Amino acid sequence: MLELRGLSKHFGGVKAVDELDITVDEGEIFGLIGPNGSGKSTTINLICGVYEETAGTVRFREELMNGKQPHQRLRAGIARTFQNIRLFPNLTVWQNLWVARNSPQDLAAQGFLSRWFGATRRTRREIAELLEFADLEHKGDELASNLAFGEQRRLEFARAAAARPKLLLLDEPAAGMNRQEIHDLSGRIRRMRDSGVTILLVEHVMELVMGVAERIAVLNFGQKIASGTPGDVQRNRAVQEAYLGTSESDSPPVDTGD
Amino acid sequence: MDDYVITVLSNIAMISFIALSAYLLLITGEISFGQQAYFGLSAYAAGAATTMFALPIWAGILIGACVAGFVAMAVGALTLRLSGLYFSISTLAFAEMVRLILLIVQVQVEVDGEMVGPDGANGFHDIRWMFERNISLTEFMLFIYGLLALVLIALLLVERSRLGSVFRMLGSDDLLTEMQGLNTVRYRILAAGMAGAVAGVGGALYAHFTTYVEPQFFNVMLGVHALAYGLIGGLGTAFGPLIGVAIDVGFLEAVRFIQGYRMIVFGGLVAVLLIFMPRGILDEERVHRLKTLFSRWSHARAQGR
C-alpha cells in the first residue's frame, strides 16, 4: 500500500529522516513512534508532499509519489490530520466537511452546478453521517473556531474521512486528550479501518498506539531502530534505551518541537 | 436631485466596484495595493471601444472587464510565489507601471472629424456615449446601480457557494487548502481574475460617467482607499466594502464641517477600527451571528403560522 524506500530529509546538517524503509500493508493500523524530534512528523510531511525529500522514494499503491503536489496526493487517496489542530476557523463545521469532499469519486458524482453551488441530497446525507461519526450532530452550523478543543479534534478527523482516503495519516491525534476521549478515538480509528481505510498512526500516547496498532516502527534520530508487533517493540532493548536513555549516552534527544 | 447629489451617489456606486475588487482578494488573504490598475485599464479599454470603434456601451463594459480580468490573471500567475508584503509591493509596482504607461500612450483616430483616443498625459477626452444619446445623469446613475446590484448578487452567490468557502480557506490556511485536494494555484488565479473584472466594470462605468479619464486618477490612493473600505466595512460579507464606501464617500463627504479634514478623519477611523475590529464592522463572526439570528427568526415565524 505504502512503501518508503531510503527516504531521507536533511535540513542543512540535520538528518531529520535518514534512509527510512517502511512498508504499510493494505487494511492495517500501523503505528509510528519515537522520542521527540525523531522524525515522525517529518515522515508524515514527506508522505503527503509538504516537504520534498532529499533522497529516497514514496510509493503509494505502486505509484511513485515523488514530485507530486499535496492536492494530487490527496486525490490519489492520502489524507491526514495535524498535530496542532488545523481547521478553517471562519467556516462552519458543515462547510469544513463540505469543502473536504474532493475525492475523484465525489467529484465525478457531481455536475458543475451541484458541485459548486448546491449540495445534492446525497452530499447532505453523507455530511450528516460524518457529523454523527464525529459526535458533532448539533454543531453543524457553528463556526469551527467556536468549538471546544475535543470537538475540533473530532472535526479534523471527520474532515480527513470526508476525503474518502485509502490511507489516513494521523499525526498525534490523542495529544491533549483525556482517557475517555482516547477510548472514543481508538473506537473511531478502528471503525475507519473496518470501512477499508489503512491507517498510519504517529503517536506519543502509548496507551493508544499499543491498543490499536497491529505493527509498529520505532524511530530515533531519523532512523528506524525497531519494528514489529506492539509486544516485540516493547521488549526491544534498543527501544527501551531510546526512550529511557542509555548509561553511556549523555546526550539527551533534542526536542525540535516535532 | 441636483447634479451634486447624483454625482456623489454615482461615485459611491462606482468606487464600490473597486472596493469589492480589493475585498475579493482580501478574503483570499492577499493585500493588493494595485486594483486601481484594473479600474484604469478598463476605463481606457471601454472608452476606446465606444469612441474609437463606435461600439455600444455594454460591449465597452464587457471588453473593459475582460481586459482587466485577463491582465489580472496574468499578473496573478506571475506573483503566485509571492506572499504578504512582497505580494503587496509587487501589485503596487504593477499598478504604477500601468499608470506610467497610460501617461505615454497616444493612440488617436479621427471619428466624425474629431480626434479621439488616449492622449498621453492629457488623458482620454470626449468619452461622450452618454451625451450623444441624451441620457441624463439620473438615468446613468440608475444604470450604474443596476450593474452594481448584479455584481453584488453574483458575489453573494459566490460567497454562498463552495467557491466562496475555498476563497476564505485560501485566506486562512494555504497549505491546509492544498491538503484538501484543491489546487490552490488555480483558485488564486481565478480570484485575481474575478477581482480584476469587478474593478473593470467600475472603471468602464467611470469613464462614461465623467466622459474624461486621466492616468493621475488611478494613483495609489485609489487602491489604498479600496482596501480600507473592506477593512472598515468588514470581511464577512460582500456588503462590508459597500458600507465602507458609504461611510467614506457618503457620510464624510456629506458632513460639511469635516471637509478639509476628511482624510484625517478617515485615517483615524481606519486606525481605530483596525485596533478594535481588525476584520471590520461586519466580520465573519458577526455575519455568522446575524445569519443564525435570522434563520431562528424565520424559523419561529414559520412555526407561528
XYZ file of C-alpha atoms in Angstrom, chain B residues 23-291:
269
model
C -12.331 42.764 -0.905
C -12.294 39.642 -3.097
C -8.528 39.476 -2.714
C -8.642 40.358 0.981
C -10.761 37.315 1.758
C -8.216 35.126 -0.034
C -5.619 36.602 2.300
C -3.887 38.907 -0.146
C -3.465 42.641 0.243
C -3.340 44.291 -3.150
C -2.374 47.932 -3.490
C -2.902 47.712 -7.218
C -6.585 47.223 -8.005
C -6.740 50.772 -9.394
C -4.688 49.483 -12.336
C -7.599 47.281 -13.476
C -10.075 50.089 -12.879
C -7.903 52.323 -15.076
C -7.126 49.747 -17.760
C -10.799 49.037 -18.173
C -11.698 52.740 -18.236
C -9.316 53.166 -21.159
C -10.328 49.968 -22.925
C -14.044 50.658 -22.591
C -13.584 54.285 -23.592
C -11.665 53.215 -26.675
C -14.376 50.703 -27.551
C -17.208 53.234 -27.548
C -15.341 56.191 -29.046
C -12.791 54.770 -31.464
C -14.749 51.709 -32.551
C -18.258 53.069 -32.021
C -19.350 50.008 -30.084
C -22.369 50.116 -27.748
C -21.694 50.692 -24.074
C -22.459 47.153 -22.957
C -19.741 45.933 -25.325
C -17.406 48.545 -23.889
C -18.079 47.373 -20.340
C -17.649 43.745 -21.365
C -14.381 44.461 -23.164
C -13.108 46.559 -20.263
C -13.956 43.878 -17.715
C -12.360 41.144 -19.852
C -9.167 43.128 -20.447
C -8.934 43.875 -16.716
C -9.747 40.290 -15.783
C -7.217 38.664 -18.095
C -4.439 41.088 -17.224
C -5.201 40.465 -13.543
C -4.956 36.708 -14.123
C -1.612 37.125 -15.850
C -0.314 39.314 -13.026
C -1.755 36.827 -10.523
C 0.127 33.993 -12.201
C 3.372 35.966 -12.119
C 3.044 36.915 -8.447
C 1.877 33.478 -7.235
C 5.043 32.690 -5.385
C 4.980 35.984 -3.552
C 3.092 36.390 -0.334
C 2.491 39.002 2.310
C 4.473 42.189 1.969
C 6.224 41.033 -1.206
C 2.928 40.402 -2.922
C 1.595 43.813 -1.888
C 4.657 45.619 -3.167
C 4.530 43.786 -6.489
C 0.881 44.792 -7.002
C 1.771 48.387 -6.231
C 4.680 48.284 -8.665
C 2.476 46.834 -11.382
C -0.203 49.479 -10.869
C 2.365 52.260 -11.100
C 3.715 50.696 -14.285
C 0.239 50.739 -15.788
C -0.273 54.348 -14.765
C 3.060 55.442 -16.245
C 2.393 53.534 -19.454
C -1.031 55.176 -19.795
C 0.743 58.524 -19.402
C 2.670 57.947 -22.608
C 0.124 56.036 -24.688
C -1.103 58.189 -27.563
C -3.403 56.417 -29.972
C -5.743 58.872 -31.613
C -8.006 58.255 -34.562
C -10.312 60.558 -36.444
C -14.012 59.933 -35.955
C -16.524 62.358 -37.499
C -13.854 64.993 -37.972
C -12.632 64.878 -34.387
C -9.575 63.219 -32.921
C -10.471 60.736 -30.183
C -8.491 58.244 -28.143
C -5.975 58.216 -25.305
C -3.765 61.275 -25.477
C -0.904 60.510 -23.094
C -0.599 62.887 -20.180
C -3.604 64.870 -21.420
C -5.801 61.941 -20.603
C -8.618 60.447 -22.616
C -11.235 63.067 -23.510
C -14.681 63.016 -25.022
C -15.992 59.645 -23.989
C -19.394 61.061 -24.828
C -21.516 57.989 -25.299
C -23.982 59.172 -22.659
C -24.386 62.676 -24.070
C -24.621 61.633 -27.685
C -27.679 59.643 -26.715
C -29.203 62.266 -24.450
C -29.059 60.026 -21.436
C -29.472 62.034 -18.260
C -27.159 61.754 -15.266
C -30.008 60.283 -13.250
C -30.647 57.568 -15.804
C -26.969 56.711 -15.987
C -26.795 56.620 -12.197
C -29.626 54.090 -12.156
C -27.748 52.067 -14.769
C -24.654 52.084 -12.548
C -26.670 50.934 -9.549
C -28.308 48.237 -11.630
C -24.913 46.832 -12.605
C -23.659 47.162 -9.039
C -26.668 45.166 -7.861
C -25.929 42.475 -10.469
C -22.266 42.224 -9.473
C -23.191 42.210 -5.781
C -25.739 39.427 -6.241
C -23.185 37.441 -8.223
C -20.624 37.865 -5.455
C -23.130 36.943 -2.745
C -23.954 33.787 -4.703
C -20.264 33.000 -4.968
C -19.871 33.515 -1.222
C -22.656 31.053 -0.511
C -21.131 28.575 -2.925
C -18.262 26.230 -2.335
C -16.030 28.574 -4.300
C -16.654 31.247 -1.666
C -15.590 28.802 1.029
C -12.480 27.954 -0.959
C -11.554 31.650 -1.199
C -11.893 32.010 2.574
C -9.857 28.845 3.023
C -7.022 30.351 0.975
C -7.208 33.342 3.275
C -6.873 31.366 6.466
C -4.538 28.476 5.604
C -3.000 27.978 2.198
C -1.279 24.669 2.917
C -4.373 23.204 4.564
C -6.400 24.174 1.492
C -3.929 22.327 -0.694
C -4.263 19.372 1.684
C -7.993 19.219 0.975
C -7.127 18.211 -2.560
C -7.650 21.661 -4.017
C -5.236 23.190 -6.486
C -4.549 26.487 -4.709
C -2.673 27.919 -7.691
C -5.760 27.645 -9.872
C -8.051 29.259 -7.302
C -5.672 32.128 -6.605
C -5.506 32.963 -10.308
C -9.281 32.667 -10.561
C -9.741 35.046 -7.602
C -7.302 37.513 -9.158
C -9.190 37.401 -12.457
C -12.570 37.878 -10.831
C -11.258 40.781 -8.771
C -9.767 42.383 -11.880
C -13.010 42.036 -13.813
C -15.095 43.536 -10.989
C -12.792 46.543 -10.801
C -13.005 46.695 -14.593
C -16.792 47.089 -14.605
C -16.400 50.074 -12.274
C -13.674 51.610 -14.409
C -15.707 51.293 -17.609
C -18.679 53.000 -15.968
C -16.464 55.693 -14.530
C -15.039 56.598 -17.940
C -18.527 57.035 -19.382
C -19.949 58.893 -16.411
C -17.193 61.523 -16.264
C -16.543 61.468 -20.060
C -12.878 62.062 -19.275
C -10.208 59.958 -17.625
C -6.584 60.667 -16.895
C -3.918 58.306 -15.556
C -3.474 60.502 -12.493
C -6.863 59.446 -11.171
C -5.717 55.822 -10.952
C -2.969 56.546 -8.467
C -2.132 54.509 -5.432
C -4.507 56.446 -3.150
C -7.452 54.946 -5.020
C -6.112 51.447 -4.348
C -5.401 52.219 -0.709
C -8.925 53.525 -0.242
C -10.324 50.431 -1.940
C -8.511 48.278 0.604
C -9.614 50.434 3.511
C -13.290 50.115 2.542
C -13.237 46.360 3.037
C -11.299 46.672 6.258
C -13.768 49.234 7.621
C -16.981 47.644 6.437
C -15.946 44.097 7.197
C -14.625 40.983 5.508
C -17.517 38.728 6.470
C -19.798 39.576 3.547
C -19.690 41.460 0.249
C -21.933 44.099 1.863
C -18.947 45.035 4.048
C -16.943 47.035 1.495
C -20.132 48.816 0.396
C -20.641 50.011 3.963
C -17.045 51.223 3.923
C -17.612 53.208 0.728
C -20.865 54.662 2.031
C -19.132 55.794 5.217
C -16.251 57.444 3.365
C -17.695 58.840 0.149
C -21.208 59.317 1.516
C -21.019 60.326 5.145
C -17.657 62.101 5.270
C -18.349 63.892 2.008
C -21.790 64.984 3.139
C -20.880 66.287 6.576
C -19.721 69.813 5.805
C -17.727 70.540 8.911
C -15.426 67.590 8.218
C -14.484 68.996 4.835
C -10.842 69.700 4.521
C -10.204 67.267 7.353
C -11.735 64.315 5.562
C -8.508 62.376 5.123
C -7.612 62.916 8.770
C -10.988 61.638 9.962
C -10.849 58.749 7.507
C -7.334 57.739 8.526
C -8.279 57.910 12.175
C -11.348 55.787 11.547
C -9.256 53.116 9.813
C -6.736 53.106 12.671
C -9.415 52.828 15.386
C -11.233 50.050 13.544
C -8.049 48.089 12.911
C -7.421 48.084 16.653
C -10.921 47.227 17.845
C -12.359 45.373 14.846
C -9.416 44.041 12.855
C -11.645 42.393 10.262
C -14.104 45.285 10.020
C -17.607 46.018 11.222
C -19.247 43.018 9.534
C -16.573 40.413 10.200
C -17.133 36.658 9.773
C -18.146 36.172 13.400
C -20.823 38.899 13.337
C -22.120 37.869 9.935
C -22.472 34.329 11.225
C -24.332 35.529 14.327
C -26.671 37.654 12.210
C -27.361 34.699 9.939
